[in-house]
Amino acid sequence: MRARLALPIALVAAVSVAATACDASSGKDGAGAAGKDTPKAASAAADYNPVPYDRIKDGGTYTTAGTFDEQGNPFNVNATLTASRVWSWYNADAITYSPTGEVQYNPDYYSDVKVAVEGGRQKVTLTINEKAVFNDGTPIDWTAIEATWKANNGSDKAFDASSTDGYDQISSVHKGANAKQAVIEFKGVNASWTTLFTTFLHPKAATVANFNKAYVKKAHPEWGAGPYTVGEWDTHSGGITFVRNPKWWGKKGKLDKRVYVNLESTAAVNAFKNGQLDYTSVGAAESLKQVKGLKGTEIRSGGSPFEYSLYFNTKSANLADTAVRKAIQESIDRSQIAKIQFQGLDYKEPLPGSAVLYSFQKGYQDNVSAVLKYSPDEAKKTLDAAGWKPGGDGIRVKDGKKLEVGYTILGDEPLDKAVAGAFTAMLKPVGVKLVTKKADSADFSKILSERRFDLFLSGNRSMDPFGARYLCDFYCSDRDSNITGSGTPELDKEIRATADIADLDEQIAAANKVERKALQQYAFLPLFSGPSTYSVKKGLANVGATIFYSPLPETVGWEK
């Protein structure tokens, strides 16, 4: 599962716009690495204080900043990372991955898993734990797997599904030896099938109306299952409290309470300093400085399966022209954006070259550099050739229309302003006027789903290691998750063909090849990943920089 971030940009540094503008038009090549001493790959380190279940004490509360999402169903196209995180505290976590991506089956849900391939077709048999039951008393059986498949396979367009990939390769889901066994038959072979059923829907949640609307600013604990359930869901304050679930049949949750308090990022750092929070993200140099050395706390930092990219709305007036999009990308010095992001963090990484794989993963290739070079001179030639002539004020004009492009930022953070200033300074010399537009953080989902932007910086987090399967989400022209609106039916066909390749290595090689074509739509520009850095109260177990690992809720708690 790929999840969009709940905020468009992690606060990683605070630099003045003036300083940024001075740096922005340096003539260095921004297509490659951000400096000579830049490592060849981003960090793959995990740092989360792994502690075995029996060494975690019973009781206690774990409190962080956070709130529920507008859309709380993680299978829905409008859901973000927030939805996935909140969901996992009161719904099934049936399959997880280790930090490096190995598959882990949770026996409290799937007591046995068998995978067979006969005649080029894959069959997966899931045996569901005899005791497994939804909170409303409905047994968890093969119908939950079937309902999840039907809602997400794309056969009924009324479902606002985030991704049909993989689900559309299943020909049937049926009952096995008994109702507690689900048999999943594929049309071919799916190397990353585990990503499809890491969690599942209650059959009642899988009607069109409920799938699309039931979880909008609402929780449905009765349709959930797991060691915790909803104690309080305050739509006024945005706060959430999870408590132990008396109907849970598996390993008991170690915590008495898991609490989310609705706070902005700067307020969260202050709340952590005051002892009100047990954990906070400190991606920004300023935030890190404030919490470093705080008594009873420690910094946990490691690799990151996050990537932040610049999205181009190909349906907006001036960005409908491929030449304009290409020129803008040629004008952006990505290494300068990375410097702004990582200032004061003592962190370096190569510039990202793919939407779907990270530089620390096997098979990764720098597809961006293969199709794009930072060159303001080339950008000018691209615009000249497309008929955009420099105007008297330096802004290019075509058919009496000025080349003005909007850049939408959420909130009032100094870093966001600094990045906007950098983009403005980079585009001005080539004749593009960037107009910064401010929007409310609460409108994030609407801005994306309704394409209320020209340029927008947003992030994605990989919830699993199988990046190649998400190619369509980013680049297919008929996919709602492709918020740029770019692509062609011909390209869609090539992208979808990669999903039918059984061998993972071959699939990744094919995905790299197709991604290079897709990047030539010039609608999407990967900018940076960055480290995952957190300040944590000492003794908090199984929390921090986990890469692909999502610790089971029952294993989170305080060391004995």
Coordinates of C-alpha atoms in Angstrom, one line a residue:
M1 CA 0.0 0.0 0.0
R2 CA 1.2 3.5 -0.9
A3 CA -0.1 6.2 1.3
R4 CA -0.1 10.0 0.7
L5 CA 1.2 12.1 3.5
A6 CA -1.3 14.1 5.6
L7 CA 0.8 17.2 5.1
P8 CA 2.5 18.3 1.9
I9 CA 6.0 18.7 3.3
A10 CA 7.9 17.5 6.3
L11 CA 9.5 20.4 8.2
V12 CA 13.1 19.7 7.8
A13 CA 14.9 23.0 7.9
A14 CA 14.1 26.7 8.3
V15 CA 16.0 29.1 6.0
S16 CA 15.1 32.6 5.0
V17 CA 13.6 33.1 1.6
A18 CA 16.2 35.8 0.9
A19 CA 19.1 33.4 1.5
T20 CA 17.4 30.8 -0.7
A21 CA 16.8 33.2 -3.6
C22 CA 20.6 34.0 -3.5
D23 CA 21.5 30.4 -3.9
A24 CA 18.9 29.4 -6.3
S25 CA 20.4 30.2 -9.6
S26 CA 23.8 28.7 -9.1
G27 CA 24.8 27.0 -12.3
K28 CA 25.6 23.6 -10.7
D29 CA 24.2 20.5 -12.2
G30 CA 21.2 19.6 -10.1
A31 CA 20.3 16.4 -11.9
G32 CA 22.8 14.1 -10.1
A33 CA 23.9 13.9 -6.5
A34 CA 23.8 16.9 -4.1
G35 CA 27.6 17.0 -3.7
K36 CA 30.8 15.1 -4.2
D37 CA 30.7 13.4 -0.8
T38 CA 27.0 12.4 -1.3
P39 CA 26.5 8.7 -0.6
K40 CA 25.5 6.4 -3.5
A41 CA 22.3 5.4 -1.6
A42 CA 20.0 6.8 1.0
S43 CA 20.2 5.3 4.5
A44 CA 18.7 1.9 5.1
A45 CA 19.3 2.0 8.9
A46 CA 16.4 1.2 11.3
D47 CA 16.3 2.7 14.8
Y48 CA 13.2 1.9 16.9
N49 CA 14.3 0.2 20.1
P50 CA 13.1 -3.3 19.2
V51 CA 12.0 -5.1 22.5
P52 CA 10.5 -8.6 22.7
Y53 CA 6.8 -8.7 23.8
D54 CA 7.6 -10.3 27.2
R55 CA 10.0 -7.5 28.2
I56 CA 7.4 -4.8 27.8
K57 CA 5.5 -3.9 30.9
D58 CA 1.7 -4.1 31.2
G59 CA 0.0 -0.7 31.4
G60 CA 0.8 2.9 30.6
T61 CA -0.2 5.4 28.0
Y62 CA 1.4 6.3 24.7
T63 CA 0.6 9.8 23.5
T64 CA 1.6 11.5 20.2
A65 CA 0.4 14.3 18.0
G66 CA -2.1 13.2 15.4
T67 CA -5.8 13.2 14.4
F68 CA -8.2 11.3 12.1
D69 CA -8.3 11.9 8.4
E70 CA -11.2 13.4 6.4
Q71 CA -11.4 9.9 4.8
G72 CA -10.6 7.1 7.3
N73 CA -10.9 4.1 4.9
P74 CA -7.3 3.4 3.8
F75 CA -8.5 1.6 0.7
N76 CA -10.2 4.8 -0.5
V77 CA -8.5 7.0 -3.1
N78 CA -8.9 10.1 -0.8
A79 CA -7.2 8.5 2.2
T80 CA -3.7 9.6 3.3
L81 CA -1.0 8.1 5.5
T82 CA -2.9 9.4 8.5
A83 CA -5.8 7.1 7.6
S84 CA -3.6 4.1 7.4
R85 CA -1.9 4.8 10.7
V86 CA -5.2 5.4 12.6
W87 CA -6.9 2.4 10.9
S88 CA -4.1 0.0 12.1
W89 CA -4.9 0.7 15.8
Y90 CA -8.4 -0.7 15.6
N91 CA -8.5 -2.9 12.6
A92 CA -6.6 -6.0 11.4
D93 CA -2.8 -6.0 11.0
A94 CA -2.7 -9.4 9.3
I95 CA 0.5 -9.1 7.2
T96 CA 3.4 -6.8 8.0
Y97 CA 7.0 -6.5 6.8
S98 CA 10.4 -6.4 8.4
P99 CA 12.4 -3.2 8.2
T100 CA 14.1 -4.6 5.0
G101 CA 10.9 -5.9 3.5
E102 CA 10.5 -9.6 4.5
V103 CA 6.9 -10.8 4.8
Q104 CA 5.5 -11.5 8.3
Y105 CA 2.2 -13.2 8.7
N106 CA 0.3 -12.5 11.9
P107 CA -1.1 -15.9 13.3
D108 CA -3.8 -14.1 15.2
Y109 CA -5.5 -13.5 11.8
Y110 CA -3.9 -15.9 9.3
S111 CA -3.0 -19.2 11.1
D112 CA -1.7 -20.7 7.8
V113 CA -0.8 -19.4 4.4
K114 CA -0.1 -21.6 1.3
V115 CA 0.9 -20.3 -2.1
A116 CA 1.0 -22.6 -5.2
V117 CA 1.4 -22.0 -8.9
E118 CA -0.2 -24.5 -11.4
G119 CA -0.3 -24.0 -15.1
G120 CA 1.0 -20.4 -14.8
R121 CA -1.7 -19.5 -12.3
Q122 CA -1.2 -18.7 -8.7
K123 CA -3.5 -19.9 -5.9
V124 CA -3.2 -18.5 -2.4
T125 CA -5.0 -20.3 0.5
L126 CA -5.5 -18.3 3.6
T127 CA -6.6 -20.2 6.7
I128 CA -8.1 -17.7 9.1
N129 CA -7.7 -18.1 12.9
E130 CA -10.7 -20.0 14.4
K131 CA -11.1 -17.3 17.1
A132 CA -11.0 -14.3 14.7
V133 CA -14.2 -12.2 14.9
F134 CA -15.2 -8.7 14.1
N135 CA -16.2 -6.5 17.1
D136 CA -19.9 -6.8 16.2
G137 CA -19.7 -10.6 16.5
T138 CA -19.5 -11.4 12.8
P139 CA -16.9 -14.2 12.2
I140 CA -13.8 -13.1 10.2
D141 CA -13.9 -15.6 7.4
W142 CA -13.5 -15.9 3.6
T143 CA -16.2 -13.4 3.0
A144 CA -14.1 -10.5 4.4
I145 CA -11.3 -11.4 1.9
E146 CA -13.9 -11.6 -0.9
A147 CA -15.5 -8.3 0.1
T148 CA -12.1 -6.6 0.1
W149 CA -11.3 -8.0 -3.4
K150 CA -14.6 -6.9 -4.8
A151 CA -14.4 -3.4 -3.5
N152 CA -10.9 -2.9 -4.9
N153 CA -10.8 -4.8 -8.2
G154 CA -12.2 -2.0 -10.4
S155 CA -15.1 -4.1 -11.8
D156 CA -17.5 -1.7 -10.1
K157 CA -16.4 1.9 -10.9
A158 CA -18.7 3.3 -8.2
F159 CA -16.1 2.3 -5.5
D160 CA -13.6 5.1 -5.1
A161 CA -10.7 2.6 -4.7
S162 CA -7.2 3.9 -4.2
S163 CA -5.6 1.2 -6.3
T164 CA -7.0 -1.7 -8.3
D165 CA -3.6 -3.1 -9.1
G166 CA -3.2 -6.7 -8.1
Y167 CA -6.9 -7.0 -7.1
D168 CA -7.7 -6.9 -10.8
Q169 CA -5.5 -9.9 -11.4
I170 CA -7.6 -12.1 -9.2
S171 CA -10.2 -14.2 -11.0
S172 CA -12.1 -15.4 -7.9
V173 CA -12.1 -15.6 -4.1
H174 CA -14.1 -18.6 -2.8
K175 CA -14.6 -20.7 0.3
G176 CA -12.0 -23.4 1.0
A177 CA -12.4 -26.5 3.2
N178 CA -14.7 -24.4 5.4
A179 CA -15.8 -20.8 5.9
K180 CA -12.5 -20.0 7.8
Q181 CA -10.5 -20.7 4.6
A182 CA -10.3 -18.2 1.7
V183 CA -9.0 -19.4 -1.6
I184 CA -7.7 -16.7 -3.9
E185 CA -7.3 -17.6 -7.6
F186 CA -5.2 -15.4 -9.8
K187 CA -5.4 -15.0 -13.6
G188 CA -1.6 -15.3 -13.7
V189 CA 1.1 -14.9 -11.1
N190 CA 1.4 -12.0 -8.6
A191 CA 4.8 -11.8 -6.9
S192 CA 3.6 -9.1 -4.4
W193 CA 0.2 -10.5 -3.6
T194 CA 0.8 -10.0 0.2
T195 CA 0.2 -6.3 -0.2
L196 CA -3.4 -6.9 -1.1
F197 CA -4.5 -8.4 2.2
T198 CA -2.4 -6.8 4.9
T199 CA -5.7 -5.7 6.3
F200 CA -9.3 -6.3 5.2
L201 CA -12.8 -4.9 5.3
H202 CA -15.8 -6.0 7.2
P203 CA -18.3 -7.1 4.5
K204 CA -20.7 -4.4 5.7
A205 CA -18.0 -1.8 5.1
A206 CA -17.6 -3.0 1.6
T207 CA -20.8 -1.7 0.1
V208 CA -20.3 1.3 -2.3
A209 CA -22.0 3.7 0.1
N210 CA -20.0 2.6 3.1
F211 CA -16.7 2.2 1.3
N212 CA -16.9 5.8 0.0
K213 CA -18.7 7.7 2.8
A214 CA -19.0 5.7 6.1
Y215 CA -15.5 6.6 7.3
V216 CA -15.6 10.3 6.5
K217 CA -14.7 11.9 9.8
K218 CA -16.1 8.8 11.5
A219 CA -14.8 5.6 13.1
H220 CA -16.6 2.3 12.9
P221 CA -15.1 0.2 15.8
E222 CA -17.9 -2.3 15.4
W223 CA -16.5 -3.3 12.0
G224 CA -13.0 -3.4 13.4
A225 CA -10.9 -6.1 15.1
G226 CA -7.7 -6.2 17.1
P227 CA -6.0 -5.7 20.5
Y228 CA -7.4 -2.1 20.7
T229 CA -10.7 -0.4 19.9
V230 CA -11.9 3.2 19.9
G231 CA -12.4 4.7 23.4
E232 CA -13.0 8.3 22.3
W233 CA -13.3 9.8 18.9
D234 CA -13.7 13.6 19.4
T235 CA -14.8 15.2 16.1
H236 CA -14.6 18.6 17.8
S237 CA -11.0 18.5 19.0
G238 CA -9.8 15.9 16.6
G239 CA -8.4 13.8 19.4
I240 CA -8.6 10.0 19.5
T241 CA -8.1 7.5 22.3
F242 CA -7.7 3.8 21.8
V243 CA -8.3 1.3 24.7
R244 CA -7.8 -2.4 25.1
N245 CA -10.5 -4.4 23.2
P246 CA -12.3 -6.8 25.5
K247 CA -13.3 -8.9 22.4
W248 CA -9.7 -9.5 21.3
W249 CA -8.7 -13.2 21.1
G250 CA -4.9 -12.8 20.5
K251 CA -1.9 -11.3 22.3
K252 CA -3.1 -8.6 24.7
G253 CA -2.1 -5.0 24.0
K254 CA 0.5 -3.9 26.5
L255 CA -0.8 -0.3 26.8
D256 CA -3.8 0.8 28.7
K257 CA -4.3 3.7 26.2
R258 CA -3.0 4.9 22.9
V259 CA -3.8 8.7 22.6
Y260 CA -3.6 11.0 19.6
V261 CA -3.7 14.8 20.3
N262 CA -4.5 17.1 17.4
L263 CA -1.5 19.5 17.2
E264 CA 0.4 21.3 14.5
S265 CA 4.0 20.3 14.1
T266 CA 5.5 23.3 16.0
A267 CA 3.0 22.9 18.8
A268 CA 3.9 19.1 18.9
V269 CA 7.6 19.9 19.6
N270 CA 6.6 22.2 22.5
A271 CA 4.2 19.6 23.9
F272 CA 7.0 17.0 23.8
K273 CA 9.4 19.4 25.6
N274 CA 6.7 19.9 28.3
G275 CA 6.3 16.1 28.7
Q276 CA 2.8 16.0 27.2
L277 CA 3.9 13.8 24.3
D278 CA 6.0 10.6 24.3
Y279 CA 7.2 10.9 20.8
T280 CA 7.4 13.5 18.1
S281 CA 8.8 13.8 14.6
V282 CA 11.8 16.2 14.5
G283 CA 12.7 16.4 10.8
A284 CA 13.5 20.1 11.0
A285 CA 16.9 21.3 12.2
E286 CA 15.2 23.9 14.4
S287 CA 13.0 21.2 16.0
L288 CA 16.0 18.9 16.5
K289 CA 17.9 21.6 18.2
Q290 CA 15.1 22.2 20.6
V291 CA 14.8 18.6 21.8
K292 CA 18.4 17.3 21.6
G293 CA 19.8 16.5 25.0
L294 CA 16.4 16.8 26.7
K295 CA 16.5 14.7 30.0
G296 CA 14.9 11.3 29.8
T297 CA 14.6 11.4 25.9
E298 CA 16.6 10.1 23.0
I299 CA 16.8 10.7 19.2
R300 CA 16.0 7.8 16.9
S301 CA 17.0 8.3 13.3
G302 CA 17.2 6.1 10.3
G303 CA 16.2 5.4 6.7
S304 CA 13.0 6.6 5.2
P305 CA 10.5 5.0 2.7
F306 CA 9.1 8.5 2.1
E307 CA 9.5 10.5 -1.0
Y308 CA 8.5 14.1 -1.7
S309 CA 7.8 15.2 -5.3
L310 CA 6.6 18.1 -7.3
Y311 CA 3.2 17.4 -8.9
F312 CA 2.2 19.3 -12.1
N313 CA -1.5 19.6 -12.9
T314 CA -1.6 18.9 -16.6
K315 CA -5.3 20.0 -16.7
S316 CA -4.5 23.6 -15.7
A317 CA -4.2 26.2 -18.5
N318 CA -0.5 26.8 -18.8
L319 CA 0.7 23.4 -17.7
A320 CA -1.4 21.6 -20.3
D321 CA 1.6 22.3 -22.6
T322 CA 4.3 19.6 -22.2
A323 CA 7.0 22.0 -23.3
V324 CA 6.2 24.3 -20.4
R325 CA 6.3 21.4 -17.9
K326 CA 9.6 20.2 -19.3
A327 CA 11.1 23.7 -19.2
I328 CA 10.0 24.1 -15.5
Q329 CA 11.6 20.8 -14.6
E330 CA 14.8 21.8 -16.5
S331 CA 14.9 25.0 -14.5
I332 CA 14.7 23.4 -11.0
D333 CA 17.9 22.8 -9.3
R334 CA 16.9 19.8 -7.1
S335 CA 20.3 19.8 -5.3
Q336 CA 19.5 23.3 -4.0
I337 CA 16.0 22.1 -2.7
A338 CA 17.8 19.2 -1.0
K339 CA 20.2 21.6 0.7
I340 CA 17.4 23.7 2.0
Q341 CA 15.6 20.6 3.3
F342 CA 18.7 19.1 5.0
Q343 CA 20.3 22.3 6.3
G344 CA 21.5 21.8 9.9
L345 CA 20.7 18.0 9.9
D346 CA 24.2 16.6 9.0
Y347 CA 22.4 14.4 6.4
K348 CA 23.1 13.7 2.8
E349 CA 21.5 11.5 0.2
P350 CA 21.6 11.1 -3.6
L351 CA 18.7 12.8 -5.4
P352 CA 15.8 10.4 -5.9
G353 CA 15.5 8.9 -9.4
S354 CA 12.2 7.0 -9.2
A355 CA 8.7 7.3 -7.9
V356 CA 8.5 3.6 -6.9
L357 CA 11.9 2.4 -5.7
Y358 CA 14.4 3.9 -3.2
S359 CA 18.1 4.1 -3.8
F360 CA 18.7 1.5 -1.0
Q361 CA 16.6 -1.1 -2.7
K362 CA 17.7 -3.8 -5.1
G363 CA 17.0 -3.0 -8.7
Y364 CA 16.7 0.7 -8.2
Q365 CA 17.8 2.9 -11.1
D366 CA 18.0 6.7 -11.4
N367 CA 15.3 7.1 -14.1
V368 CA 15.0 10.9 -13.5
S369 CA 18.6 11.6 -14.5
A370 CA 18.2 9.4 -17.6
V371 CA 15.5 11.7 -19.0
L372 CA 16.2 15.1 -17.4
K373 CA 19.1 17.4 -16.8
Y374 CA 19.1 20.6 -14.8
S375 CA 19.8 23.3 -17.4
P376 CA 18.1 26.7 -17.4
D377 CA 19.6 27.4 -20.9
E378 CA 17.9 24.3 -22.3
A379 CA 14.7 25.4 -20.5
K380 CA 14.8 28.7 -22.4
K381 CA 15.4 26.9 -25.7
T382 CA 12.4 24.6 -24.9
L383 CA 10.1 27.6 -24.4
D384 CA 11.5 29.4 -27.5
A385 CA 10.7 26.4 -29.6
A386 CA 7.2 26.2 -28.1
G387 CA 6.4 29.8 -29.1
W388 CA 6.7 31.4 -25.6
K389 CA 8.5 34.7 -26.3
P390 CA 10.1 36.8 -23.6
G391 CA 8.0 39.9 -22.7
G392 CA 9.1 43.4 -21.7
D393 CA 8.9 42.5 -18.0
G394 CA 10.9 39.2 -18.5
I395 CA 7.8 37.0 -18.3
R396 CA 7.2 35.0 -21.4
V397 CA 4.0 35.4 -23.5
K398 CA 2.2 33.3 -26.1
D399 CA -1.0 34.3 -27.8
G400 CA -1.3 37.3 -25.5
K401 CA -1.2 35.1 -22.4
K402 CA 1.5 35.4 -19.8
L403 CA 3.4 32.4 -18.5
E404 CA 2.2 32.5 -14.9
V405 CA 2.0 29.3 -12.8
G406 CA 0.6 28.9 -9.3
Y407 CA 2.4 27.0 -6.5
T408 CA 0.2 26.0 -3.6
I409 CA 1.5 25.8 0.0
L410 CA -0.4 24.8 3.1
G411 CA 0.0 26.7 6.4
D412 CA 2.6 29.2 7.3
E413 CA 5.8 27.3 7.9
P414 CA 9.1 29.0 7.2
L415 CA 10.5 26.0 5.3
D416 CA 7.5 25.9 2.9
K417 CA 8.0 29.7 2.2
A418 CA 11.8 29.1 1.7
V419 CA 11.1 26.3 -0.9
A420 CA 8.5 28.6 -2.6
G421 CA 11.1 31.3 -2.7
A422 CA 13.7 29.0 -4.2
F423 CA 11.3 27.8 -6.9
T424 CA 10.4 31.4 -7.7
A425 CA 14.0 32.4 -8.1
M426 CA 14.8 29.4 -10.3
L427 CA 11.9 30.0 -12.7
K428 CA 12.2 33.8 -13.0
P429 CA 15.4 33.8 -15.2
V430 CA 13.7 31.5 -17.8
G431 CA 10.6 33.7 -18.0
V432 CA 8.2 31.8 -15.8
K433 CA 6.4 33.8 -13.1
L434 CA 5.5 31.6 -10.0
V435 CA 2.6 32.8 -8.0
T436 CA 2.6 31.4 -4.4
K437 CA -0.9 30.5 -3.2
K438 CA -1.7 29.7 0.4
A439 CA -4.3 27.1 1.4
D440 CA -5.5 25.6 4.7
S441 CA -3.9 22.3 5.8
A442 CA -7.4 20.9 6.3
D443 CA -8.0 21.2 2.6
F444 CA -5.2 18.8 1.7
S445 CA -7.4 16.0 0.4
K446 CA -9.6 18.3 -1.6
I447 CA -6.7 20.1 -3.2
L448 CA -5.5 16.8 -4.5
S449 CA -8.7 15.0 -5.4
E450 CA -10.2 18.1 -7.0
R451 CA -6.9 19.2 -8.6
R452 CA -7.0 22.7 -7.1
F453 CA -3.4 23.4 -7.9
D454 CA -0.9 24.1 -10.7
L455 CA 2.2 22.9 -8.9
F456 CA 2.1 21.1 -5.5
L457 CA 4.7 19.5 -3.4
S458 CA 3.5 16.3 -1.7
G459 CA 4.9 13.1 -0.3
N460 CA 4.2 9.4 -0.4
R461 CA 5.2 6.7 2.0
S462 CA 5.7 3.1 0.9
M463 CA 3.9 0.7 3.3
D464 CA 5.6 -2.3 1.7
P465 CA 8.8 -3.0 -0.3
F466 CA 7.1 -3.9 -3.7
G467 CA 7.5 -0.5 -5.4
A468 CA 7.1 -1.7 -9.0
R469 CA 3.5 -2.6 -8.4
Y470 CA 2.6 1.1 -7.8
L471 CA 3.7 2.3 -11.2
C472 CA 0.1 2.7 -12.4
D473 CA -0.9 4.7 -9.3
F474 CA 1.6 7.4 -10.4
Y475 CA 1.5 7.3 -14.2
C476 CA -1.7 5.6 -15.6
S477 CA -4.0 8.2 -17.3
D478 CA -7.2 6.5 -16.1
R479 CA -6.1 6.3 -12.4
D480 CA -7.6 8.7 -9.8
S481 CA -4.4 8.4 -7.7
N482 CA -2.5 10.0 -10.6
I483 CA -3.2 13.5 -9.4
T484 CA -1.3 15.1 -12.3
G485 CA -3.8 13.9 -14.9
S486 CA -1.0 12.9 -17.3
G487 CA -0.5 9.8 -19.4
T488 CA -1.8 8.1 -22.5
P489 CA -3.7 4.8 -23.2
E490 CA -0.6 3.4 -24.9
L491 CA 1.6 4.1 -21.9
D492 CA -1.1 2.6 -19.6
K493 CA -0.9 -0.6 -21.6
E494 CA 2.9 -0.8 -21.2
I495 CA 2.7 0.0 -17.4
R496 CA 0.0 -2.7 -16.8
A497 CA 2.1 -5.3 -18.7
T498 CA 4.8 -5.0 -16.0
A499 CA 2.2 -6.3 -13.4
D500 CA 2.0 -9.6 -15.2
I501 CA 5.7 -10.4 -14.7
A502 CA 6.1 -13.2 -12.1
D503 CA 9.8 -12.7 -11.4
L504 CA 10.3 -9.7 -9.1
D505 CA 13.7 -8.8 -10.5
E506 CA 12.4 -8.9 -14.1
Q507 CA 9.4 -6.9 -13.0
I508 CA 11.6 -4.2 -11.5
A509 CA 13.7 -4.1 -14.7
A510 CA 10.6 -3.7 -16.9
A511 CA 9.2 -1.1 -14.5
N512 CA 12.4 1.0 -14.7
K513 CA 12.2 1.0 -18.5
V514 CA 8.6 2.1 -18.6
E515 CA 9.1 4.7 -15.9
R516 CA 11.6 6.5 -18.1
K517 CA 8.9 6.8 -20.7
A518 CA 6.4 8.0 -18.1
L519 CA 8.8 10.7 -16.7
Q520 CA 8.9 12.2 -20.2
Q521 CA 5.3 13.4 -19.6
Y522 CA 7.2 15.9 -17.3
A523 CA 4.3 15.9 -14.9
F524 CA 6.0 14.6 -11.8
L525 CA 9.4 15.4 -10.4
P526 CA 10.9 13.5 -7.4
L527 CA 12.7 16.0 -5.1
F528 CA 14.0 14.4 -1.9
S529 CA 13.4 11.7 0.7
G530 CA 15.3 12.7 3.9
P531 CA 15.8 10.8 7.1
S532 CA 13.1 9.6 9.5
T533 CA 14.1 11.4 12.8
Y534 CA 12.1 11.3 16.0
S535 CA 12.6 12.4 19.6
V536 CA 11.3 9.7 22.0
K537 CA 11.0 9.3 25.7
K538 CA 13.5 6.7 26.9
G539 CA 12.0 3.2 27.4
L540 CA 9.4 3.5 24.7
A541 CA 9.6 0.2 22.8
N542 CA 9.2 -0.6 19.1
V543 CA 8.7 3.0 18.0
G544 CA 10.9 5.1 15.7
A545 CA 12.6 4.8 12.3
T546 CA 11.3 1.4 11.1
I547 CA 11.5 1.7 7.2
F548 CA 9.0 -0.9 5.9
Y549 CA 8.2 -2.3 9.4
S550 CA 4.9 -1.4 11.1
P551 CA 5.1 -2.8 14.7
L552 CA 1.9 -4.6 15.7
P553 CA -0.1 -2.4 18.2
E554 CA 0.2 -5.0 20.9
T555 CA 4.0 -4.8 20.8
V556 CA 4.2 -1.1 21.4
G557 CA 4.7 0.0 25.0
W558 CA 7.2 0.7 27.8
E559 CA 10.2 -1.5 28.7
K560 CA 10.1 -3.3 32.0

